[in-house]
Amino acid sequence: MTKTFTLILACAITLTVKAQTTPTTQAFGKIDKADLELKSCDFEKDANAMILFDKGDVFFDQQYNIIYNRHKRIKIFNTNAKDEANIRIEYYSANREEYISGLQAQTINLNNGNVEIVKVDKKQIFTEAIDKFRSAMVFSFPNVQAGSVLEFKYNLTSANVGDFPDWYFQSHLPNRYSELQTTVPDILYYKNLESRYQPYAVNKGDAGGTQVRAIANVPSIPNEPFMTSREDNCERLLFQLLSIRGVGAASQNFSDTWTKVGTNLMENDYLGGQLGKKLTGEEAIIAKAKTMKTDDEKIAYLFAEVKNAMKWDEHYYKFSDDGINKAWDKKTGGSGEINMMVCHLLKKAGVKVYPMIVSTRGNGKVNPGYPNSYKFNSLVAYIPVDSAKSYVLDATNKYNLYNQIPSNLLNTFGLALNKDANSYEMTFLQNQKAVRHFVLVNAEIKPDSKISGTASLVYYGYKKVNAVEKYKTDGEKKYIDYLRDDNNSMKISNIKMEDMDVDTLPLKQSLDFALDLTGSDDNYIYFNPNVLGAARTSPFLSVNRLTDIDFGYRNGFTLVGAYKIPAGYKIESLPKSASMAMPDASITFRLIIAEQNGTIAVRYVIDAKKSMFFKEDYPDFHEFYKRMYEMLNEQIVLKKS
């Protein structure tokens, strides 16, 4: 246990004891004046808003419908929290399997010492259809200002006993008190998956099956560089139905294995039932694919056909809404429909392919020890080539490569659905090879404190995908701004791009550049040789870290530069060659610099041996990045002779 973690835990215990001496929740509409006068969060002073309390109560009616009552109260400290007034509650509305009732919402203000309540007009509460299966109840609070308290409550009824609501104690806002009460009948057995580092302020149960668990003074989870989803890092309670107890043979088990989960999905009309649907005009496409000699040629061709033919509606979904044939005719669809088309065409062309359900990085990671389909939010095509090689295809992004796992799936699990072999296996999706980025600079330093030269940049893999997407989406001018990294002293011209559309080759770029060396004077020239290379500012400036770091892939960066010294100048100060590494050697950095025959040669090399780093190791990680960026930004000083 690190010192940082111990300190956080000790503070959490102290704050929890304090919280237990104050009211935790209150009845709807009843509020302490002190909460209306509250100016800041006691345990997170810079918060723009906080949750005063969030209370959930889950129980069952006589028909074993799940009843989920939720009551939440939010305090607004300043206008930066105005978006907290917009509420969106999503639910599974197909066949009225879930529905919301009893919604009440109001804004509470203190006006000249008097409590003023403005209720949300029911005419301003809207039900939005997300797709064929899901809906959202949407509304906004009126009269929101600094000091307001926003309060709402609702009931969510679910006809599916397997749809027990998960509970997140933690969110993007600090939470003074978060409580979940559950009452479960004896005949139902749910597995709990618990993730927390703070002690419970309340943890009690009774013989009737009621259990109350609460945490006080829960810190927010901020957006941090290279984090995955917030949900992955939150303190939480997840629930999975394992069995319904009955008498003798009446007992029934549910989704306690991935095989059961996969079998149910392949028997679903909106997933497994779509994979054999014929697409209009598919005969010509399949016939052309069959003329190709290798599977790789077929895969690349059919993947490109679907990417070019279909427009993604920007919805991740593992099912088909109206059928893949209708989506094909409309030329637009969700992720599930588009990638089912890829599966269908590849299989018709003789390629061994299976659908795979996945959860994107932004949606959160699936726990392999927690078999259920609810956490997955999308579908891709999966091609196992051999024991060491496989392809994962997602045709929703036109810049994805057929031979590279999509970046938004890296370091996540996917469930491959092989119905023919009755095989349903969880597969970890990772890229084990370093993704390289090379920069070659050849430049001349001028006596008037300017640099001019040429550069060649080579991007592989994900770096190529990102660069090509930026170039084609934003245009050349904005792409040049991206290369300049907001350095207004640099001008880039004559940029040439090669092999943008060849999946098997890296992206090659050549360009001319000119750089004004600001800060120089009549006697000295100052310049940083890290030109067009690594960013000038570390993304890890914060001293503390609450979430794990997940780059997705291993980074490999090399810059080789040659800078000709102007006549009449000599080197006054030259950075020293150096190398350093993380304590476990997971990242190494080398700087090699020397002068020879009037030219300064420099080489920077960054090599990461892994892509994920735990928050507990952040002190070492932060110190490494701090020192590395100090060396990346160290200047060379030339003095007039």
XYZ file of C-alpha atoms in Angstrom:
641
model
C 0.000 0.000 0.000
C 1.514 3.347 -1.079
C 1.769 6.383 1.188
C -0.665 8.273 -1.075
C -3.258 5.501 -0.870
C -2.839 5.254 2.929
C -3.369 8.998 3.281
C -6.537 8.916 1.166
C -7.888 6.003 3.186
C -7.118 7.720 6.506
C -8.851 10.912 5.355
C -11.834 8.904 4.166
C -12.186 7.225 7.574
C -11.976 10.582 9.387
C -14.532 12.206 7.109
C -16.872 9.235 7.351
C -16.960 9.450 11.159
C -17.774 13.143 10.871
C -20.545 12.481 8.344
C -22.271 10.011 10.636
C -22.998 12.792 13.136
C -25.053 14.740 10.562
C -28.334 13.955 8.739
C -27.787 11.657 5.774
C -31.010 11.835 3.746
C -34.231 13.792 4.036
C -37.788 13.551 2.795
C -38.560 15.042 -0.604
C -39.030 18.803 -0.299
C -37.664 19.010 3.248
C -34.279 20.710 3.377
C -31.992 22.227 5.971
C -31.320 25.925 5.510
C -27.637 25.160 6.060
C -27.580 23.198 2.795
C -29.031 26.168 0.924
C -26.397 28.448 2.466
C -23.567 25.995 1.763
C -20.794 27.687 -0.254
C -18.448 24.781 -0.972
C -17.895 21.069 -0.476
C -16.154 20.371 2.843
C -13.949 17.620 1.463
C -13.432 18.875 -2.132
C -13.156 22.657 -1.978
C -12.792 23.338 -5.706
C -15.927 21.406 -6.744
C -18.446 23.378 -8.849
C -21.275 21.243 -7.454
C -21.764 18.301 -5.130
C -24.299 15.584 -4.433
C -25.836 16.183 -1.012
C -27.225 12.675 -1.039
C -28.086 9.911 -3.473
C -30.378 7.199 -2.155
C -31.524 4.024 -3.896
C -34.066 1.538 -2.604
C -34.527 -1.747 -4.477
C -37.216 -4.306 -3.634
C -39.688 -6.659 -5.328
C -43.471 -6.589 -5.661
C -45.689 -9.688 -5.412
C -45.141 -10.493 -9.108
C -41.376 -10.323 -8.593
C -41.013 -7.150 -10.597
C -37.994 -5.143 -9.471
C -38.954 -1.777 -8.004
C -36.131 0.751 -7.904
C -36.807 4.016 -6.091
C -34.188 6.727 -6.401
C -33.954 10.086 -4.650
C -31.092 12.468 -5.465
C -30.194 15.983 -4.349
C -27.501 18.149 -5.990
C -26.031 21.411 -4.697
C -24.884 24.016 -7.273
C -22.006 26.244 -6.141
C -21.393 28.297 -9.299
C -22.420 28.730 -12.932
C -19.713 26.303 -14.126
C -22.064 23.528 -12.943
C -25.009 24.640 -15.102
C -25.017 21.352 -17.061
C -25.979 19.496 -13.872
C -29.471 20.918 -14.432
C -29.931 18.653 -17.486
C -31.072 15.170 -16.468
C -31.236 12.094 -18.689
C -32.453 8.726 -17.349
C -32.090 5.846 -19.816
C -34.052 2.604 -19.549
C -34.981 -0.511 -21.548
C -38.453 0.308 -22.849
C -39.109 -2.527 -25.324
C -42.354 -4.384 -24.500
C -42.543 -2.159 -21.431
C -39.929 -4.360 -19.785
C -38.859 -1.256 -17.860
C -40.802 1.917 -17.239
C -40.466 5.042 -15.130
C -43.217 6.414 -12.937
C -43.691 8.932 -10.147
C -41.067 11.378 -11.387
C -40.902 14.542 -9.286
C -38.287 17.260 -9.704
C -37.806 20.733 -8.307
C -35.326 23.561 -7.887
C -34.882 24.899 -4.345
C -33.423 28.383 -3.792
C -32.943 30.666 -0.827
C -34.537 34.034 -1.711
C -34.082 36.819 0.869
C -33.906 34.242 3.618
C -36.999 32.363 2.399
C -37.051 28.901 0.872
C -38.374 29.108 -2.684
C -39.358 25.930 -4.584
C -39.972 25.808 -8.344
C -41.256 22.460 -9.616
C -40.354 21.077 -13.018
C -43.394 21.443 -15.273
C -44.577 17.967 -16.299
C -45.055 19.325 -19.832
C -41.284 19.856 -19.931
C -40.515 16.200 -19.164
C -39.905 14.329 -22.411
C -39.540 10.684 -23.393
C -36.915 10.245 -26.088
C -36.679 7.080 -28.186
C -33.020 6.066 -28.432
C -33.698 3.043 -30.614
C -36.179 0.195 -30.932
C -35.340 -1.090 -27.457
C -34.237 1.843 -25.309
C -35.701 5.172 -24.284
C -34.660 8.078 -22.088
C -36.611 10.414 -19.832
C -35.181 13.893 -20.281
C -35.802 17.166 -18.434
C -34.090 20.328 -17.204
C -34.427 22.156 -13.909
C -35.731 25.751 -14.042
C -34.378 28.838 -12.266
C -30.948 27.345 -11.608
C -28.349 29.693 -10.127
C -25.350 29.626 -7.824
C -26.651 28.267 -4.505
C -29.530 26.232 -5.969
C -30.357 22.736 -4.800
C -31.716 20.381 -7.469
C -33.856 17.515 -6.254
C -35.560 14.675 -8.084
C -36.935 11.230 -7.432
C -38.517 8.517 -9.553
C -39.502 4.843 -9.619
C -38.115 2.414 -12.189
C -40.019 -0.864 -12.552
C -38.414 -3.835 -14.311
C -40.164 -7.057 -15.274
C -36.828 -8.873 -15.576
C -35.446 -10.295 -12.319
C -32.038 -10.436 -13.999
C -32.017 -6.669 -14.413
C -31.064 -5.758 -10.845
C -29.749 -2.160 -10.899
C -26.063 -1.588 -10.226
C -25.099 1.143 -7.784
C -22.273 3.645 -8.199
C -21.293 5.402 -4.985
C -18.947 7.596 -6.977
C -19.355 9.876 -9.999
C -17.979 13.064 -11.563
C -19.272 15.025 -8.533
C -18.247 14.656 -4.882
C -20.989 12.892 -2.925
C -21.661 13.677 0.743
C -23.727 10.545 1.285
C -24.527 7.621 -1.036
C -26.822 4.838 0.167
C -28.277 1.707 -1.384
C -30.967 -0.320 0.375
C -31.892 -3.702 -1.086
C -34.566 -6.188 -0.092
C -34.265 -9.526 -1.874
C -36.700 -12.462 -1.507
C -35.282 -15.777 -0.311
C -35.910 -17.471 -3.656
C -33.553 -15.144 -5.548
C -29.781 -15.296 -5.313
C -27.633 -12.462 -6.651
C -23.874 -12.409 -6.834
C -22.301 -9.122 -5.660
C -19.223 -7.633 -7.273
C -17.928 -4.938 -4.937
C -15.275 -2.340 -5.688
C -14.440 0.253 -3.029
C -11.547 1.640 -1.004
C -13.500 3.645 1.594
C -15.120 2.003 4.619
C -18.897 1.825 4.826
C -20.560 4.517 6.914
C -23.512 2.108 7.155
C -23.475 -1.634 6.548
C -26.345 -3.529 8.148
C -28.888 -6.185 7.324
C -31.852 -7.931 8.892
C -33.540 -11.324 8.810
C -36.063 -10.090 6.250
C -33.440 -9.821 3.518
C -33.004 -6.050 3.744
C -29.474 -4.720 3.559
C -28.325 -1.091 3.749
C -24.887 -0.035 2.549
C -23.681 3.562 2.458
C -20.462 5.528 2.004
C -19.990 9.132 3.132
C -17.818 11.901 1.702
C -17.042 10.162 -1.559
C -14.567 12.144 -3.709
C -15.318 12.814 -7.355
C -13.624 10.982 -10.199
C -12.295 13.719 -12.516
C -11.431 13.363 -16.183
C -7.751 12.432 -16.174
C -5.417 11.941 -19.159
C -5.487 8.409 -20.554
C -8.104 7.053 -18.184
C -10.711 4.578 -19.396
C -14.355 5.088 -18.425
C -15.217 6.727 -15.133
C -17.328 3.678 -14.234
C -14.236 1.458 -14.363
C -12.703 3.480 -11.558
C -15.741 4.218 -9.384
C -16.552 2.708 -6.024
C -19.536 0.531 -6.887
C -21.780 -2.475 -6.258
C -22.747 -4.701 -9.196
C -25.397 -7.429 -9.070
C -25.816 -10.589 -11.126
C -28.686 -13.066 -10.876
C -27.268 -16.556 -10.457
C -30.304 -18.621 -9.526
C -33.959 -18.780 -8.579
C -34.443 -21.218 -5.742
C -37.363 -23.543 -5.975
C -38.363 -26.975 -4.751
C -36.353 -29.808 -6.286
C -36.250 -29.545 -10.081
C -37.982 -26.156 -9.980
C -34.670 -24.437 -9.236
C -33.156 -22.558 -12.168
C -29.713 -21.112 -12.874
C -29.134 -18.010 -15.016
C -26.184 -16.794 -17.073
C -23.634 -18.160 -14.655
C -21.362 -19.116 -17.556
C -20.296 -17.325 -20.724
C -21.617 -20.269 -22.735
C -25.149 -19.549 -21.483
C -24.737 -15.852 -22.235
C -23.470 -16.555 -25.755
C -26.148 -19.163 -26.483
C -28.913 -16.736 -25.508
C -27.458 -14.043 -27.780
C -27.172 -16.327 -30.793
C -30.784 -17.417 -30.295
C -31.901 -13.777 -30.248
C -33.663 -12.701 -33.458
C -31.951 -9.306 -33.334
C -28.431 -10.776 -33.227
C -27.977 -14.429 -34.166
C -31.150 -14.334 -36.271
C -29.716 -11.575 -38.486
C -26.494 -13.230 -39.585
C -27.973 -15.148 -42.509
C -30.061 -12.293 -43.919
C -29.440 -11.613 -47.600
C -28.234 -8.161 -48.625
C -29.367 -6.505 -51.850
C -26.733 -6.964 -54.553
C -24.484 -9.129 -52.403
C -23.942 -11.714 -55.159
C -21.562 -9.522 -57.159
C -19.597 -8.512 -54.057
C -19.227 -12.101 -52.851
C -18.308 -13.351 -56.313
C -15.487 -10.803 -56.583
C -14.212 -11.734 -53.125
C -14.099 -15.422 -54.068
C -11.739 -14.650 -56.959
C -9.097 -13.425 -54.516
C -6.295 -15.791 -53.617
C -5.827 -15.164 -49.903
C -8.109 -14.607 -46.948
C -6.318 -11.323 -46.222
C -7.269 -10.023 -49.667
C -10.896 -11.069 -49.133
C -10.984 -9.524 -45.656
C -9.466 -6.225 -46.799
C -11.844 -5.988 -49.782
C -15.087 -6.853 -47.981
C -14.191 -4.694 -44.985
C -13.630 -1.746 -47.308
C -16.891 -2.445 -49.160
C -18.947 -2.179 -45.988
C -16.977 0.833 -44.690
C -17.549 2.705 -47.942
C -21.177 1.670 -48.402
C -22.475 2.313 -44.890
C -22.810 5.436 -42.773
C -22.646 4.875 -39.032
C -25.496 6.541 -37.121
C -23.061 7.023 -34.183
C -24.941 4.563 -31.972
C -23.087 1.680 -30.378
C -25.390 -1.300 -30.214
C -24.897 -5.063 -30.182
C -28.243 -5.841 -31.841
C -29.949 -4.884 -35.086
C -32.828 -2.450 -34.863
C -34.936 -3.166 -37.986
C -32.806 -5.865 -39.596
C -29.459 -5.697 -41.370
C -31.056 -5.970 -44.833
C -33.123 -2.826 -44.230
C -30.088 -1.008 -42.834
C -28.096 -2.063 -45.929
C -30.749 -0.638 -48.221
C -30.865 2.624 -46.216
C -27.041 2.749 -46.179
C -27.048 3.743 -42.530
C -27.091 1.776 -39.288
C -25.762 1.173 -35.794
C -22.510 -0.578 -34.949
C -24.213 -3.948 -34.515
C -25.914 -3.837 -37.916
C -22.845 -2.627 -39.830
C -20.551 -5.277 -38.374
C -23.124 -8.048 -38.790
C -22.937 -7.174 -42.503
C -19.159 -7.663 -42.356
C -19.665 -11.060 -40.695
C -22.301 -12.098 -43.212
C -20.277 -11.194 -46.325
C -17.046 -12.719 -45.011
C -18.767 -15.985 -44.147
C -20.389 -16.137 -47.587
C -16.935 -15.613 -49.106
C -15.550 -18.579 -47.187
C -13.716 -16.762 -44.396
C -13.918 -18.217 -40.878
C -15.554 -15.367 -38.962
C -17.734 -14.951 -35.866
C -19.606 -12.047 -34.318
C -18.048 -10.774 -31.099
C -19.801 -8.588 -28.556
C -17.594 -5.930 -26.994
C -17.658 -2.986 -24.616
C -15.918 0.136 -25.867
C -13.348 1.786 -23.610
C -15.675 4.711 -22.964
C -18.459 2.348 -21.935
C -16.326 0.520 -19.378
C -14.601 -2.814 -19.103
C -16.403 -6.127 -18.709
C -15.340 -8.302 -15.781
C -14.594 -11.821 -17.111
C -15.685 -13.306 -13.793
C -19.146 -11.741 -14.052
C -20.981 -13.485 -16.933
C -23.768 -11.337 -18.410
C -24.459 -9.500 -21.648
C -25.684 -6.184 -20.235
C -22.310 -4.457 -20.008
C -21.464 -5.038 -23.671
C -22.540 -2.171 -25.912
C -21.360 -3.093 -29.400
C -20.568 -5.883 -31.855
C -17.612 -6.488 -34.184
C -16.448 -9.181 -36.600
C -13.848 -11.555 -35.151
C -11.520 -13.665 -37.290
C -9.234 -16.132 -35.464
C -6.354 -16.748 -37.904
C -4.256 -19.003 -35.675
C -3.274 -19.350 -32.016
C -1.154 -16.185 -32.154
C -3.056 -14.025 -34.627
C -6.598 -12.745 -35.029
C -8.460 -9.836 -36.621
C -11.109 -7.633 -35.022
C -13.098 -5.623 -37.575
C -15.222 -2.558 -36.886
C -16.497 -0.888 -40.068
C -18.178 2.033 -38.288
C -14.981 4.100 -38.467
C -13.870 4.590 -42.056
C -10.263 4.985 -40.943
C -10.009 1.675 -39.062
C -7.593 -0.863 -40.531
C -8.651 -4.465 -41.117
C -5.420 -5.796 -39.592
C -5.486 -3.722 -36.401
C -7.761 -3.973 -33.363
C -9.826 -0.742 -33.169
C -8.248 1.639 -30.650
C -11.500 2.063 -28.698
C -11.429 -1.665 -27.868
C -7.821 -2.015 -26.742
C -7.268 -3.643 -23.350
C -10.892 -4.765 -23.090
C -12.614 -8.164 -23.258
C -14.787 -9.423 -26.097
C -17.075 -12.470 -26.160
C -16.672 -14.455 -29.386
C -19.914 -16.149 -30.497
C -19.098 -19.382 -32.356
C -22.481 -21.065 -32.597
C -21.301 -23.827 -34.957
C -18.832 -25.176 -32.387
C -20.954 -24.116 -29.398
C -17.919 -22.149 -28.242
C -18.312 -18.842 -26.411
C -15.017 -17.580 -25.064
C -13.902 -14.314 -23.505
C -10.897 -12.885 -25.354
C -8.638 -10.076 -24.156
C -8.130 -7.597 -26.978
C -4.653 -6.140 -26.908
C -1.889 -4.911 -29.150
C 1.412 -6.338 -27.933
C 3.677 -4.670 -30.493
C 5.030 -1.176 -29.946
C 3.384 1.438 -32.174
C 6.228 3.437 -33.684
C 6.557 7.107 -34.568
C 9.738 8.303 -36.305
C 10.822 11.880 -36.958
C 13.890 12.794 -39.038
C 14.888 16.478 -39.045
C 17.598 18.106 -41.169
C 17.897 21.836 -40.548
C 20.152 24.862 -40.578
C 20.320 27.488 -37.821
C 20.587 31.011 -39.252
C 22.471 33.957 -37.688
C 19.202 35.899 -37.585
C 17.794 33.415 -34.993
C 15.760 31.348 -37.401
C 15.795 27.671 -38.326
C 14.776 26.289 -41.694
C 14.822 22.725 -42.817
C 13.004 19.583 -43.869
C 11.401 16.807 -41.879
C 10.195 13.291 -42.553
C 7.593 11.765 -40.259
C 6.592 8.107 -40.313
C 3.528 6.934 -38.352
C 2.616 3.293 -37.849
C -0.608 1.623 -36.697
C -2.869 3.695 -34.475
C -0.736 6.797 -34.971
C -1.324 6.475 -38.693
C -5.078 6.016 -38.191
C -5.280 9.102 -35.976
C -3.221 11.231 -38.357
C -5.142 10.188 -41.479
C -8.472 10.811 -39.761
C -7.323 14.279 -38.639
C -6.014 15.135 -42.097
C -9.106 13.972 -43.995
C -11.666 15.197 -41.464
C -10.199 18.569 -40.476
C -8.336 19.454 -43.663
C -4.696 20.250 -44.338
C -4.634 23.659 -42.607
C -5.882 22.303 -39.264
C -3.652 19.266 -39.625
C -0.633 21.535 -39.966
C -1.761 23.355 -36.806
C -1.818 19.960 -35.085
C 1.752 19.233 -36.209
C 2.887 22.659 -34.980
C 1.481 21.826 -31.514
C 0.218 25.423 -31.134
C 3.716 26.803 -31.732
C 2.991 30.104 -33.501
C 6.704 30.592 -34.209
C 6.692 27.660 -36.654
C 5.568 27.641 -40.269
C 5.027 24.413 -42.240
C 4.794 24.185 -46.020
C 4.955 21.697 -48.902
C 3.506 18.855 -46.863
C 3.188 15.567 -48.740
C 1.333 12.467 -47.511
C 2.058 8.964 -48.818
C 0.256 5.626 -48.379
C -2.707 7.092 -46.495
C -5.064 4.481 -47.959
C -2.801 1.417 -47.899
C -3.636 -0.578 -44.779
C -0.400 -2.564 -44.779
C 1.992 0.407 -45.005
C 2.846 3.211 -42.572
C 1.949 6.837 -43.234
C 4.907 8.773 -44.636
C 4.969 12.557 -44.459
C 7.519 15.024 -45.756
C 7.480 18.780 -45.201
C 9.453 21.999 -45.093
C 9.477 24.106 -41.957
C 10.748 27.437 -40.668
C 11.039 28.351 -37.013
C 11.602 31.718 -35.330
C 13.777 31.276 -32.239
C 12.095 33.628 -29.808
C 14.147 34.671 -26.807
C 17.375 34.921 -28.768
C 19.348 38.193 -28.995
C 22.356 39.672 -30.815
C 24.828 37.483 -28.926
C 22.965 34.292 -28.074
C 20.734 31.829 -29.898
C 18.519 29.526 -27.850
C 16.721 26.568 -29.387
C 15.111 23.276 -28.426
C 16.045 20.441 -30.836
C 12.797 18.561 -30.079
C 11.254 19.872 -33.311
C 8.038 18.219 -34.580
C 8.577 15.485 -32.006
C 7.085 14.801 -28.577
C 4.599 17.292 -27.150
C 6.206 20.165 -25.244
C 4.063 19.679 -22.133
C 3.655 16.481 -20.130
C 0.056 15.193 -19.925
C 0.789 14.123 -16.335
C 1.281 17.419 -14.500
C -0.992 16.576 -11.576
C 0.848 15.343 -8.489
C -1.998 12.967 -7.549
C -3.916 10.450 -9.619
C -7.251 8.744 -8.894
C -7.521 6.462 -11.936
C -5.331 3.931 -13.708
C -3.436 5.042 -16.816
C -4.329 3.150 -19.971
C -2.550 4.289 -23.152
C -4.218 1.488 -25.099
C -1.052 0.519 -26.903
C 2.705 0.579 -26.330
C 4.326 3.817 -27.471
C 7.567 3.933 -29.399
C 9.041 7.296 -30.419
C 12.330 8.194 -32.064
C 13.548 11.609 -33.226
C 16.822 12.027 -35.067
C 17.886 15.596 -35.773
C 20.830 17.298 -37.458
C 21.212 21.057 -36.941
C 23.959 23.006 -38.740
C 25.527 25.724 -36.550
C 25.743 29.165 -38.233
C 29.126 30.653 -39.061
C 30.451 32.886 -36.322
C 28.759 30.974 -33.503
C 29.976 28.344 -31.092
C 28.235 26.102 -28.551
C 27.871 27.757 -25.160
C 25.679 25.092 -23.536
C 24.745 21.621 -24.702
C 22.453 19.218 -22.823
C 24.190 16.093 -21.593
C 23.455 12.705 -23.070
C 21.419 10.695 -20.590
C 19.195 7.682 -20.125
C 16.659 6.742 -17.497
C 13.984 4.151 -16.820
C 10.978 3.484 -14.641
C 11.802 1.342 -11.562
C 10.395 -1.721 -13.320
C 11.922 -0.707 -16.694
C 8.423 -0.450 -18.190
C 9.362 2.838 -19.894
C 12.840 3.935 -20.935
C 14.097 7.261 -22.266
C 17.411 8.037 -23.953
C 18.922 11.322 -25.083
C 22.081 11.234 -27.193
C 23.527 14.590 -28.263
C 26.870 15.653 -29.685
C 28.567 18.196 -31.986
C 30.667 17.173 -34.958
C 32.038 19.270 -37.821
C 29.775 22.211 -37.114
C 26.573 20.168 -36.809
C 24.658 19.218 -33.674
C 23.288 15.680 -33.826
C 20.528 14.711 -31.435
C 18.541 11.545 -30.855
C 15.546 11.052 -28.526
C 14.138 7.563 -27.939
C 11.085 6.698 -25.811
C 10.164 3.032 -25.503
C 7.221 1.710 -23.479
C 7.165 -1.985 -22.659
C 3.534 -1.942 -21.533
C 0.421 0.160 -22.054
C -1.268 0.102 -18.625
C -0.081 1.587 -15.324
C -1.858 1.363 -11.972
C -2.714 4.487 -10.001
C -0.858 3.056 -7.006
C 2.376 3.398 -9.021
C 1.646 6.963 -10.102
C 4.265 8.695 -7.865
C 7.071 6.904 -9.737
C 5.307 7.408 -13.072
C 4.798 11.144 -12.434
C 8.436 11.639 -11.444
C 9.631 9.814 -14.576
C 7.511 11.987 -16.873
C 8.564 15.151 -15.070
C 12.271 14.389 -15.576
C 11.763 13.173 -19.149
C 9.966 16.364 -20.198
C 12.627 18.488 -18.538
C 15.154 16.811 -20.838
C 12.873 17.015 -23.894
C 12.548 20.765 -23.354
C 16.176 21.498 -22.467
C 17.638 24.127 -24.782
C 20.902 24.387 -26.666
C 22.663 27.755 -26.329
C 24.873 29.165 -29.085
C 27.099 32.197 -28.524
C 28.461 34.573 -31.124
C 32.222 34.130 -31.387
